[in-house]
XYZ file of N, CA and C in Angstrom:
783
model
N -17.451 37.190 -3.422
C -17.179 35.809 -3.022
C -15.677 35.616 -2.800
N -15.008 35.474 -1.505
C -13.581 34.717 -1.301
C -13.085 33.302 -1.968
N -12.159 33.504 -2.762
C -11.754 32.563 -3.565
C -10.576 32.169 -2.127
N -11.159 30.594 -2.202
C -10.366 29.887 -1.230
C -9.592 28.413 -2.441
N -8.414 28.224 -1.730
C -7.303 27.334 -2.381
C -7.416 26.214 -1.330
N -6.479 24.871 -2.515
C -6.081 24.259 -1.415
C -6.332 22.462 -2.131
N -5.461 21.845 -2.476
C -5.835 20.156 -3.323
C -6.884 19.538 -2.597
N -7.310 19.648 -1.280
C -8.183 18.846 -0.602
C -8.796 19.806 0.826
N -9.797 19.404 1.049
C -10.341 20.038 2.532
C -9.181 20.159 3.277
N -9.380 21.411 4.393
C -10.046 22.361 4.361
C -9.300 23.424 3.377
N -10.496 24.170 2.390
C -10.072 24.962 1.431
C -10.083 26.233 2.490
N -9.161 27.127 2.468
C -8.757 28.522 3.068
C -8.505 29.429 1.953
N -7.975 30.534 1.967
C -7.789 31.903 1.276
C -5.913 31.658 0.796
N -5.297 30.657 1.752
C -3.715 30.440 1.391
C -3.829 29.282 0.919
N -4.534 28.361 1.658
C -4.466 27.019 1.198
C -3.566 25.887 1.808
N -3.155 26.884 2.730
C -1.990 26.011 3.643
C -2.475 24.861 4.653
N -4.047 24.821 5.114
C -4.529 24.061 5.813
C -4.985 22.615 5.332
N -4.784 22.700 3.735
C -4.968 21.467 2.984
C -4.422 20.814 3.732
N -5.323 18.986 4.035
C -4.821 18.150 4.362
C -3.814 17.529 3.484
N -3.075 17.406 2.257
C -2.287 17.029 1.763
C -2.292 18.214 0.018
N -0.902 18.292 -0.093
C -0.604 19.128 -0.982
C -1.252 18.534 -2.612
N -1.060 19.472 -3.465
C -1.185 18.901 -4.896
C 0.163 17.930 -5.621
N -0.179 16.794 -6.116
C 0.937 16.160 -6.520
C 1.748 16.766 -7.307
N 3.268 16.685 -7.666
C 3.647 14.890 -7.412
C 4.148 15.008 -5.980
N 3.782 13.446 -5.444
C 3.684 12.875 -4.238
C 5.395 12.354 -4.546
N 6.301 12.569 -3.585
C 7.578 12.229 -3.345
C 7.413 11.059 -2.242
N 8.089 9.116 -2.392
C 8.351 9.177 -1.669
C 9.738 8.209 -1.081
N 9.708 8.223 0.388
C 11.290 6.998 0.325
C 10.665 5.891 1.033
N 10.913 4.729 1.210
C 10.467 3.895 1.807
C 10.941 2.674 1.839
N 11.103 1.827 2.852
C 11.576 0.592 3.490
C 10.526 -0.598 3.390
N 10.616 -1.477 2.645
C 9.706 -2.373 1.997
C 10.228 -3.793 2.657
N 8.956 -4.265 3.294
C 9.077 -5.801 3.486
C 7.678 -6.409 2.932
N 7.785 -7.079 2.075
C 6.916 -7.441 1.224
C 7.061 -9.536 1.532
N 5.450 -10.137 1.636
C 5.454 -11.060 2.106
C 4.440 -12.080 0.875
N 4.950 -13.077 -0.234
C 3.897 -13.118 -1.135
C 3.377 -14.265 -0.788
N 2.415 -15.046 -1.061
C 2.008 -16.481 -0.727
C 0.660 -16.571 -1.629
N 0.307 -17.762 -1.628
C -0.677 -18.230 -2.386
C -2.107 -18.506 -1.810
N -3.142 -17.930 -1.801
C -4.420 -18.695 -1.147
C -5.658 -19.020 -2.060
N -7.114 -19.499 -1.604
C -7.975 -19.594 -2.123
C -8.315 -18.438 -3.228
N -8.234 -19.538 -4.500
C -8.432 -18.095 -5.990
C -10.243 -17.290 -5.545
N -10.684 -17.862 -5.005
C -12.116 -17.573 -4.956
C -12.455 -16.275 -4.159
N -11.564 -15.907 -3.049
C -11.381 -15.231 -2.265
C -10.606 -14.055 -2.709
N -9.982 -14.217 -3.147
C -9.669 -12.995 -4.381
C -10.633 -12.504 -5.148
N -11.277 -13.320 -6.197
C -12.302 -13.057 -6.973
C -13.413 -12.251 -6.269
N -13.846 -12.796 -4.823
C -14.850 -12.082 -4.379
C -14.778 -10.602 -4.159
N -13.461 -10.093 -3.860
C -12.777 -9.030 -3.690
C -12.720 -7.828 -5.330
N -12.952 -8.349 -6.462
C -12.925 -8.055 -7.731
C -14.450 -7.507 -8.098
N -14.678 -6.096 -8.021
C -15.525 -5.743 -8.787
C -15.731 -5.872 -10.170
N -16.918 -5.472 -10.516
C -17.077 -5.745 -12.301
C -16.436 -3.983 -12.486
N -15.446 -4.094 -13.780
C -15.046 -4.894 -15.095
C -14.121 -6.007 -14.746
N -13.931 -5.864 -13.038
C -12.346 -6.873 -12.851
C -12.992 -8.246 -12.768
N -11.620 -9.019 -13.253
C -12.003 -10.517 -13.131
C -10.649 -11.252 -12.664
N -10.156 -12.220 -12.158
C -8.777 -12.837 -12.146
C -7.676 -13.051 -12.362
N -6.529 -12.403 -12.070
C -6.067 -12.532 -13.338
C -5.392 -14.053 -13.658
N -5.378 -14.507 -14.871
C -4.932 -15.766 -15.556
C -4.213 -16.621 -15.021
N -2.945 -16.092 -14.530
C -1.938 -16.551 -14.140
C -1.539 -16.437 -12.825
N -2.077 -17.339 -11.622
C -1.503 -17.298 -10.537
C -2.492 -16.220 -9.923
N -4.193 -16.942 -10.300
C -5.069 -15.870 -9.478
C -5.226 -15.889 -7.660
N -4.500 -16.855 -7.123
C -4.564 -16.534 -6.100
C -2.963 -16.194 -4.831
N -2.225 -16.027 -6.135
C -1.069 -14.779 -5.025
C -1.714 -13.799 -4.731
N -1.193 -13.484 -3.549
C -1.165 -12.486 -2.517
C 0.275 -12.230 -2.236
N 0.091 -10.379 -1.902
C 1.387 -9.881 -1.229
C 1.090 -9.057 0.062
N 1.613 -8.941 1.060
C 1.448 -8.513 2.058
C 2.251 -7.471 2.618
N 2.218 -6.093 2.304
C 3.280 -5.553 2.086
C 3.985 -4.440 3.747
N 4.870 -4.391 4.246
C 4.689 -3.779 5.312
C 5.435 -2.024 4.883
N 5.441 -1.117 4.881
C 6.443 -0.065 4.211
C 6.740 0.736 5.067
N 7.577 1.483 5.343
C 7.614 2.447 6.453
C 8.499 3.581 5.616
N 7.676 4.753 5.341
C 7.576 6.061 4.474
C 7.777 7.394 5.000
N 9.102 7.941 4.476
C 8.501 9.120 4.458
C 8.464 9.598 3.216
N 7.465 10.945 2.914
C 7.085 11.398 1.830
C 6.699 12.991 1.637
N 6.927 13.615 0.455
C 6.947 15.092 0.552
C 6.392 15.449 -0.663
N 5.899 16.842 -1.296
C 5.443 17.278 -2.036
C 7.064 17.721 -2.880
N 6.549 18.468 -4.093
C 7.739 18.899 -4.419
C 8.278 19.549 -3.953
N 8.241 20.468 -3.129
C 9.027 21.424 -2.919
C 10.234 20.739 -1.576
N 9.483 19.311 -1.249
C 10.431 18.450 -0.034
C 10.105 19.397 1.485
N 9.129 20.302 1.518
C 9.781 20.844 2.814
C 8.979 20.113 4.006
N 8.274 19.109 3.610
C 7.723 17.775 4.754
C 9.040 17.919 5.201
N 9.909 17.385 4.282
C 11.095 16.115 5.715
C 11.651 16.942 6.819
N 11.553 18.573 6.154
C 12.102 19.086 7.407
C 11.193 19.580 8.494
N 9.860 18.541 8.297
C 8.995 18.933 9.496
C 8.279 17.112 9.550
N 9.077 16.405 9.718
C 9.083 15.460 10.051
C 7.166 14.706 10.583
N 6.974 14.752 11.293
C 5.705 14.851 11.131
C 4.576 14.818 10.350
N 4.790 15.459 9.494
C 4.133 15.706 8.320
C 4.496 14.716 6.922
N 5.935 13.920 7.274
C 6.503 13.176 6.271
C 6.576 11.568 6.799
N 6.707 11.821 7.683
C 6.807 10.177 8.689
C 5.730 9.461 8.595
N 5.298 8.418 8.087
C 4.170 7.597 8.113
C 4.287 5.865 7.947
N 3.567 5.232 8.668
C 3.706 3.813 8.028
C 2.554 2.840 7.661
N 2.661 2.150 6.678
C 1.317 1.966 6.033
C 1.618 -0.077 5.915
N 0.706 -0.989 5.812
C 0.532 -2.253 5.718
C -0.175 -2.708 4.628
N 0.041 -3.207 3.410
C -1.307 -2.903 2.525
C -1.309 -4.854 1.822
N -2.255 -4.636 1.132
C -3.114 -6.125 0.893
C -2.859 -6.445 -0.904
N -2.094 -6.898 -1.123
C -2.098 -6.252 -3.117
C -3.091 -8.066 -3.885
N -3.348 -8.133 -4.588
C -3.696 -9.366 -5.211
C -3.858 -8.748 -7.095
N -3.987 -9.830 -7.451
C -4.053 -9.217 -9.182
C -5.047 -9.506 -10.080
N -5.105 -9.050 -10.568
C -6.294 -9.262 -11.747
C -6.517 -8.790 -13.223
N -7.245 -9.052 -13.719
C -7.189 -8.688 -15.624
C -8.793 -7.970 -15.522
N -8.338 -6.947 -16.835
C -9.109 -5.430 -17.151
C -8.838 -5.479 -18.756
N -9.629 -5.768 -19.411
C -9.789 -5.624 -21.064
C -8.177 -6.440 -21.922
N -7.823 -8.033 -20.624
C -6.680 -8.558 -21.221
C -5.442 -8.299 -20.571
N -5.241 -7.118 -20.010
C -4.366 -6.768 -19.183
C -4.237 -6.935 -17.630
N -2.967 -7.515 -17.142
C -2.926 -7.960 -15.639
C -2.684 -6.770 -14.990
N -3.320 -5.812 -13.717
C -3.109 -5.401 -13.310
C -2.839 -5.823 -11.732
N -2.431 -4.851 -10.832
C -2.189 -5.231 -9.369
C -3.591 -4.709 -8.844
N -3.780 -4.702 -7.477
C -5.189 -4.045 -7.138
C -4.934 -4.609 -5.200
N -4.774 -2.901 -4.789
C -4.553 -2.674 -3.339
C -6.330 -3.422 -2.957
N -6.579 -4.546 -1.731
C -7.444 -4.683 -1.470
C -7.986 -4.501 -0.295
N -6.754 -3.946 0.401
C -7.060 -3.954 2.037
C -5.454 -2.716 2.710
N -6.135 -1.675 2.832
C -4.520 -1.206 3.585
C -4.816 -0.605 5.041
N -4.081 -0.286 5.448
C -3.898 0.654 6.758
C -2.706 1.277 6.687
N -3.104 2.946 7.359
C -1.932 3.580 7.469
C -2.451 4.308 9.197
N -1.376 4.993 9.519
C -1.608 5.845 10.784
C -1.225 7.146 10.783
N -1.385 8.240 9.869
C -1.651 9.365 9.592
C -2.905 9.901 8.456
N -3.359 10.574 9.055
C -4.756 11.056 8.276
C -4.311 11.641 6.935
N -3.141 12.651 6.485
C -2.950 12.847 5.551
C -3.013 11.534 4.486
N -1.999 10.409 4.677
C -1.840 8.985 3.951
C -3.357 8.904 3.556
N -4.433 8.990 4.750
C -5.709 8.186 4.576
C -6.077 9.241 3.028
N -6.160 10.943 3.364
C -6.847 11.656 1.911
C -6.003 11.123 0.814
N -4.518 11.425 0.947
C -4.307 10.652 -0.366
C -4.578 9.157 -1.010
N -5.665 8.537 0.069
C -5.791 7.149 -0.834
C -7.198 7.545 -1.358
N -8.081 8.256 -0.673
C -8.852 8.611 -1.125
C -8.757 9.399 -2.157
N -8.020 10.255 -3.021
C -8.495 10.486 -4.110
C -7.303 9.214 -5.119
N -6.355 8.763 -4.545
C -5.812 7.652 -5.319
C -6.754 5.903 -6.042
N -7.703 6.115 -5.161
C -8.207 4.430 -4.844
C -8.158 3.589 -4.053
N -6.692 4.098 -3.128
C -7.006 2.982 -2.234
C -8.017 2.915 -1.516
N -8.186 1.992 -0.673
C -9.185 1.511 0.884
C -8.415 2.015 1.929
N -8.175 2.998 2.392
C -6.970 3.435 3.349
C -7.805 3.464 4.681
N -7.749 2.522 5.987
C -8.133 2.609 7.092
C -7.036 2.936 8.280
N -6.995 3.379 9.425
C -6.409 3.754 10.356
C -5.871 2.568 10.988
N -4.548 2.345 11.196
C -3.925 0.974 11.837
C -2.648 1.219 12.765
N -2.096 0.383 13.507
C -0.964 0.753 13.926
C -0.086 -0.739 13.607
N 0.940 0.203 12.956
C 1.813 -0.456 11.785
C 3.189 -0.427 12.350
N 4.100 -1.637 12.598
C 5.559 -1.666 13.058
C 6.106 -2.276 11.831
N 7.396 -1.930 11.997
C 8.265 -3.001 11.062
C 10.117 -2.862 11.978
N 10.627 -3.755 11.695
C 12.175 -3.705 12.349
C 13.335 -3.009 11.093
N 13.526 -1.870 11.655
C 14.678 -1.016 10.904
C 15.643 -1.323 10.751
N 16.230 -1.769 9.463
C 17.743 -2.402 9.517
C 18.857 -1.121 10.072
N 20.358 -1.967 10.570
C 21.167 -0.221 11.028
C 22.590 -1.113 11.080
N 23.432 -0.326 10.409
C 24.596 -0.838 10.132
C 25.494 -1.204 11.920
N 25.043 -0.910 12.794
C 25.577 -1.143 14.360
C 24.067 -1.126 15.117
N 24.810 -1.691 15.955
C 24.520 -2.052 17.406
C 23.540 -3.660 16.700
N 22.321 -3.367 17.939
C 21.471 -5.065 17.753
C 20.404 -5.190 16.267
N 20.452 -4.021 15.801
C 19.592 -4.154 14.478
C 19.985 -5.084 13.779
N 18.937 -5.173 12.684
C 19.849 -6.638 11.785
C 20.258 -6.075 10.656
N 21.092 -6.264 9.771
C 22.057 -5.620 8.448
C 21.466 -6.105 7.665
N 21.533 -5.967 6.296
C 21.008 -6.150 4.868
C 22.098 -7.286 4.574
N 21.636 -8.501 4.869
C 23.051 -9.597 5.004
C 22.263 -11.389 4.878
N 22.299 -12.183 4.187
C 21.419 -13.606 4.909
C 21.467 -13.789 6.289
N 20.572 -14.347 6.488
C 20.165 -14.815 7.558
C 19.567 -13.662 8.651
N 19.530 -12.741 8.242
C 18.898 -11.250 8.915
C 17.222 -11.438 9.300
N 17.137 -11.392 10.068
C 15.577 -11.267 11.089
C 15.265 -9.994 10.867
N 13.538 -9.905 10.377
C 12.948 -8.786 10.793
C 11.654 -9.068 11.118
N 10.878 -8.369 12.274
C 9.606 -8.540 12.469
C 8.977 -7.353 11.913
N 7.114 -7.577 11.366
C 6.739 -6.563 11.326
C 5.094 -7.196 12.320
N 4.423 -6.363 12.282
C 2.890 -6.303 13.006
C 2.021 -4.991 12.314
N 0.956 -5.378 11.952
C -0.437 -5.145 11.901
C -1.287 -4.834 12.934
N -2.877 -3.932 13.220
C -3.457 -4.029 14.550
C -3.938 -2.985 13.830
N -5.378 -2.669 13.753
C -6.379 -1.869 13.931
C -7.771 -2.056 14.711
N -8.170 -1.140 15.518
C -9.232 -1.183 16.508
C -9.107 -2.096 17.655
N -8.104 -2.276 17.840
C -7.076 -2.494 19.276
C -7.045 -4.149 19.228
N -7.141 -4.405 17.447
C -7.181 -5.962 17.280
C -5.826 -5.939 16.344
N -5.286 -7.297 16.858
C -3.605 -7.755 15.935
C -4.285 -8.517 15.188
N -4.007 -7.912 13.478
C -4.537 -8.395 12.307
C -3.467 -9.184 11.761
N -2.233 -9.039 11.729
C -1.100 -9.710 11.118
C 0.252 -9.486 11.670
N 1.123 -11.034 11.857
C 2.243 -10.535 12.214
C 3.059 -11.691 11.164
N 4.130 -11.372 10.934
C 5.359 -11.959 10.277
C 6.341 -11.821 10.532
N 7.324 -12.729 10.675
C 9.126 -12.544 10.491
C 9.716 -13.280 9.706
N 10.265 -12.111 8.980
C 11.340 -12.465 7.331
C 12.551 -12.533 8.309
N 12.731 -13.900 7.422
C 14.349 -14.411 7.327
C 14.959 -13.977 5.793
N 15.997 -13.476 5.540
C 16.448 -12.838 4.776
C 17.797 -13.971 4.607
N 17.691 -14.415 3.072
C 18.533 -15.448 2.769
C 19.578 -15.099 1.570
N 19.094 -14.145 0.497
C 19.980 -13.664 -0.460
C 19.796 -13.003 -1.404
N 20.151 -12.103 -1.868
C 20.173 -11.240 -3.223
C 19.019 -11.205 -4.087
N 17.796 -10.377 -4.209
C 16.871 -10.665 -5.282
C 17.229 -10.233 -6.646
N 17.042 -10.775 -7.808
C 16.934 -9.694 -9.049
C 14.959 -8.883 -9.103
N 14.708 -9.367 -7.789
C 13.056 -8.409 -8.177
C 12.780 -8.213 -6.425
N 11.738 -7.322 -6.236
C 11.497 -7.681 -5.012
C 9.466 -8.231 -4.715
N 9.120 -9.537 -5.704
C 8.451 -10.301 -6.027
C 7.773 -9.592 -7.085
N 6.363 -10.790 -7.188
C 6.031 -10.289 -8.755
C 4.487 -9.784 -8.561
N 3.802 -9.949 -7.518
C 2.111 -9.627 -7.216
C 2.089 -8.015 -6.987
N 2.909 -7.455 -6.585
C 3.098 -5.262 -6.887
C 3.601 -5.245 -7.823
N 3.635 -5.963 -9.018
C 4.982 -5.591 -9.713
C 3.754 -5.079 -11.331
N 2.710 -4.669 -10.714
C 1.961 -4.644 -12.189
C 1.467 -2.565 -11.846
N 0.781 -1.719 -13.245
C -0.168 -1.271 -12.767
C -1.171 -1.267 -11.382
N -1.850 -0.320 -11.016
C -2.578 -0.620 -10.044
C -3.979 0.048 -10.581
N -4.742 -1.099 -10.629
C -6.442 -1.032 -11.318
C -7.313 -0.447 -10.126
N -7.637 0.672 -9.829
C -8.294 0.946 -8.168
C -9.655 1.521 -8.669
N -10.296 1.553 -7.539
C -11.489 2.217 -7.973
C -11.855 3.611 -7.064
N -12.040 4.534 -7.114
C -12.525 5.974 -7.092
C -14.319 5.962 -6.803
N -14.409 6.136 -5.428
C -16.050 5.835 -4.967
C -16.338 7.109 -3.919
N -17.429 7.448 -4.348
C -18.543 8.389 -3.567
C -19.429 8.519 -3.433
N -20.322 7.955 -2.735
C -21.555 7.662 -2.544
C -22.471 9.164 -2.742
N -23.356 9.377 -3.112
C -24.412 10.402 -3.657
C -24.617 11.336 -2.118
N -25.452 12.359 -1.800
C -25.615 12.897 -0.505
C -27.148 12.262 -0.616
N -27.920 12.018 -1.675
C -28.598 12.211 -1.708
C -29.462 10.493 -1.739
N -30.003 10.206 -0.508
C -30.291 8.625 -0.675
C -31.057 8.004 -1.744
N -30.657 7.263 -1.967
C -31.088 6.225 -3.255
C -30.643 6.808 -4.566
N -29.905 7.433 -5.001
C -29.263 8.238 -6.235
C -27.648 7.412 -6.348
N -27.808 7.662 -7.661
C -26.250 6.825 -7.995
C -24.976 7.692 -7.787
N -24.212 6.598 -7.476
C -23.141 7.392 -6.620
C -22.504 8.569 -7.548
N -22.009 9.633 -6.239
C -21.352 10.805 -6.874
C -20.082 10.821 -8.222
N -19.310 9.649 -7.507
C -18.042 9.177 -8.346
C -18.129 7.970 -7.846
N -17.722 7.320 -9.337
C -17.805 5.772 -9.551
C -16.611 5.149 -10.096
N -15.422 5.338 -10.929
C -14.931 5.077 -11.723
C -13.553 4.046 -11.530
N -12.890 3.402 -12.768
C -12.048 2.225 -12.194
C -10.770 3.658 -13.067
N -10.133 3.489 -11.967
C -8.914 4.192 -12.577
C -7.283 3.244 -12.678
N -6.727 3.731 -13.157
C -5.099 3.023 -13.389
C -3.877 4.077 -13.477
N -3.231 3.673 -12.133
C -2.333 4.479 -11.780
C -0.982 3.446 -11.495
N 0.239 4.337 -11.297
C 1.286 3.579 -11.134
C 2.422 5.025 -10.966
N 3.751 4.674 -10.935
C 4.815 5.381 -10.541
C 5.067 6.193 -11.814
N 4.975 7.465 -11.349
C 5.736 8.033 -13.022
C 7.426 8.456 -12.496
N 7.719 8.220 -11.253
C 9.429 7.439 -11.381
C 9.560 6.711 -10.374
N 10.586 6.222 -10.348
C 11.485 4.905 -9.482
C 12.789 4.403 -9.275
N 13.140 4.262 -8.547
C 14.398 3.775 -7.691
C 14.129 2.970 -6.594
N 15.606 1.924 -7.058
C 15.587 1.187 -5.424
C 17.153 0.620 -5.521
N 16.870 0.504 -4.560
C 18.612 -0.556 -4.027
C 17.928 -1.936 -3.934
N 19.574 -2.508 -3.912
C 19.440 -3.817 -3.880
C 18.398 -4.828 -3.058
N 17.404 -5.702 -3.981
C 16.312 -6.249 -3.047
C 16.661 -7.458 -2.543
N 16.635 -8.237 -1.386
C 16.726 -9.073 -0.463
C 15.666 -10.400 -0.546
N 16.078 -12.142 -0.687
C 14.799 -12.775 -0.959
C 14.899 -13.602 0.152
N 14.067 -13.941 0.789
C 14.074 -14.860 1.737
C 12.618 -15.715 2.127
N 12.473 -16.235 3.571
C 10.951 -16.505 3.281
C 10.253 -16.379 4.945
N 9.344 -16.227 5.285
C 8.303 -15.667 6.331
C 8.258 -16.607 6.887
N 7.423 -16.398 8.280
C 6.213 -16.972 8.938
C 5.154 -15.878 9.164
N 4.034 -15.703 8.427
C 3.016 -15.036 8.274
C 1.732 -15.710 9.145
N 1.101 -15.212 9.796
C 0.026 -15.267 10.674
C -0.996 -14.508 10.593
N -2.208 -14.639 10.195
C -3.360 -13.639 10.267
C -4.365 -13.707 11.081
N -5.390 -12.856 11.783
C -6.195 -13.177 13.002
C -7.627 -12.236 12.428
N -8.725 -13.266 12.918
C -9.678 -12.828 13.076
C -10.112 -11.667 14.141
N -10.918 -10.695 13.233
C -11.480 -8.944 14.143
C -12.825 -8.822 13.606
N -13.663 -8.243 14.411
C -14.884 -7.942 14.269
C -15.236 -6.874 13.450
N -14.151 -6.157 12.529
C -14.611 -5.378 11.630
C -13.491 -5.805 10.869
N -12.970 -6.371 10.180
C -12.022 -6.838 9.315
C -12.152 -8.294 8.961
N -11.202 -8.436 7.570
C -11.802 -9.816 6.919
C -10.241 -10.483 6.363
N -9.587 -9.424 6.671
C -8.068 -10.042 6.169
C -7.591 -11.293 6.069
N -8.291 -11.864 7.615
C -8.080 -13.062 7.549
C -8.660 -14.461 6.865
N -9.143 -13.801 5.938
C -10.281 -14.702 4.835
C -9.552 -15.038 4.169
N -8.095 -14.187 3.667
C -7.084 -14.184 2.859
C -6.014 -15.558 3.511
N -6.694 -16.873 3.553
C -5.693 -17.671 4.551
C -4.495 -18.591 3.541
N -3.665 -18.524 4.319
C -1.949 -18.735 4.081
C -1.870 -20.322 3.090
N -2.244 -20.127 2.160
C -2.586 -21.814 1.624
C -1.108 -22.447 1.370
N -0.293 -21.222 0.717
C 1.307 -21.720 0.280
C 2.024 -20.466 -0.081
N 3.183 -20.641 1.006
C 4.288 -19.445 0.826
C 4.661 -19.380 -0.229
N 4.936 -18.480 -0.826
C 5.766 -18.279 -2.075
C 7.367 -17.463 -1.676
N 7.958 -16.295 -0.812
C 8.571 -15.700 -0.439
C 8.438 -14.733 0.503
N 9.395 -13.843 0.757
C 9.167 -13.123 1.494
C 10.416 -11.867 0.560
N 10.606 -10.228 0.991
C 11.092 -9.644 0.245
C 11.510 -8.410 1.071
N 12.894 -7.953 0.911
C 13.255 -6.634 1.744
C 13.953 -5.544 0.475
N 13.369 -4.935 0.881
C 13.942 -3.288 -0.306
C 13.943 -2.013 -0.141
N 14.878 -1.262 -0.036
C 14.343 0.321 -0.005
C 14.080 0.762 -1.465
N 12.919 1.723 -1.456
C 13.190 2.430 -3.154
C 12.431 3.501 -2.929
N 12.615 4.284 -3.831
C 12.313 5.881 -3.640
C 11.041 6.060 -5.191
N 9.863 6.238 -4.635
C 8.540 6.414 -6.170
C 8.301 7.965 -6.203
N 7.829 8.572 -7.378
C 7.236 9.798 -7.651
C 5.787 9.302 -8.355
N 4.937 9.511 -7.622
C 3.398 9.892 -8.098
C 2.748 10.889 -8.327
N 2.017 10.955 -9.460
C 1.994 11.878 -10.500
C 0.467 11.513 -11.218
N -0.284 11.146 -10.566
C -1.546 11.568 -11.366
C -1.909 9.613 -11.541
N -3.198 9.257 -12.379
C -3.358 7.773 -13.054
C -4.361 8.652 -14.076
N -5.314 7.656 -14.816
C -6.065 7.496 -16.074
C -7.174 6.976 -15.632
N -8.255 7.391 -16.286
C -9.669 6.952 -16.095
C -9.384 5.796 -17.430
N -10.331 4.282 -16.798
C -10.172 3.110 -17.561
C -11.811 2.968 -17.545
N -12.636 3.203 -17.009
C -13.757 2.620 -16.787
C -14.681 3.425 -16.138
């Protein structure tokens, strides 16, 4: 029997064809993060059992736009660019698990297939999207890390515009908001091969950064817009009351989570 390697399909004899390496996951990334308040109910519906609301401020929402690159340990993605370049849009809301508030990704998109396996064995919901955001740059027409700085970002999967926003950038954060700012409670799902049998993997796991860095975060506040699509529900999530808007670079190392449930 050929012993084949490899963290994820396709397993080979080197293992080099893995769609994404074994962690820890390295990464850098450009954060515009958008929080606001909507219907608590609409959250809740989104909350599997053991999850329930969490207490305080069950219906923030963050809307996060990131634009990533990311590498295994050994870093030799960045020097194949391609393989490290990705940008992802994701949906965060919060909730409580045996007393404890966690965060909980409810909706993301990215546009590289690697991103998509690693949400799959992470928890996320990782679907295929095409994701912009505006790059700050110390010259020419970009906008600087400064008040009053404009940035647009956009959303769009299945040739439908799911979300667009532009942060006005007004001054200095000490946070860069508070709805990502917990654990992340996800769930780990695989349906059986076998019909009507309980699923293969079921479980609520809890993961988060085992390191972190960032530079200085930016607070300001949006105009956020969401649109109805024939396979998406994002827009159920509707804009009841801004809370902020948020700009940051920071650099995470991921490293594994914990079975909770």
């Amino acid at each position: 029997m050929a012993t084949v390697r490899g963290f994820l399909h396709p397993k080979t004899a080197t293992g080099r064809s893995s769609l994404i390496p074994s962690p820890p996951w390295h990464y850098s990334g450009d954060l515009l993060t958008v929080e606001y308040r909507t219907d608590p109910a609409r959250v809740a519906e989104l909350l599997p059992e053991p999850l329930s609301p969490a207490a305080d401020d069950p219906g923030a929402v963050a809307i996060i736009w990131a634009d990533w690159q990311s590498c295994s340990e050994s870093g030799e993605e960045l020097l194949d660019p391609v393989r490290a370049q990705y940008k992802e849009c994701f949906v965060v809301v919060r909730c409580s698990f045996e007393g404890r508030t966690y965060s909980r990704c409810v909706y993301i998109w990215v546009d590289k297939d690697f991103a998509i396996a690693r949400g799959l064995h992470q928890g996320y919901p990782k679907k295929l999207g095409s994701i912009h955001q505006t790059r700050p740059h110390p010259y020419g027409p970009a906008p600087r890390l400064a008040a009053g700085s404009r940035f647009g970002a956009t959303l769009a999967a299945a040739d439908r515009r799911l979300a667009e926003a532009v942060v006005t950038l007004r001054e200095p954060s000490e946070t860069n908001g508070f709805v990502n700012g917990h654990p992340m409670a996800h769930h780990r799902y695989l349906p059986s091969i076998e019909p009507g049998r309980a699923p293969a993997l079921d479980e609520l796991v809890e993961s988060g950064a085992a390191g972190f860095e960032a530079g200085r975060a930016w607070r300001g506040e949006a105009d956020l817009t969401l649109y109805d699509a024939p396979t998406e529900e994002l827009s159920l999530l509707t804009v009841e009351e801004p809370i902020a808007a948020y700009y940051r670079q920071v650099g995470v190392i991921w490293n594994g989570g914990r079975h909770l449930a």
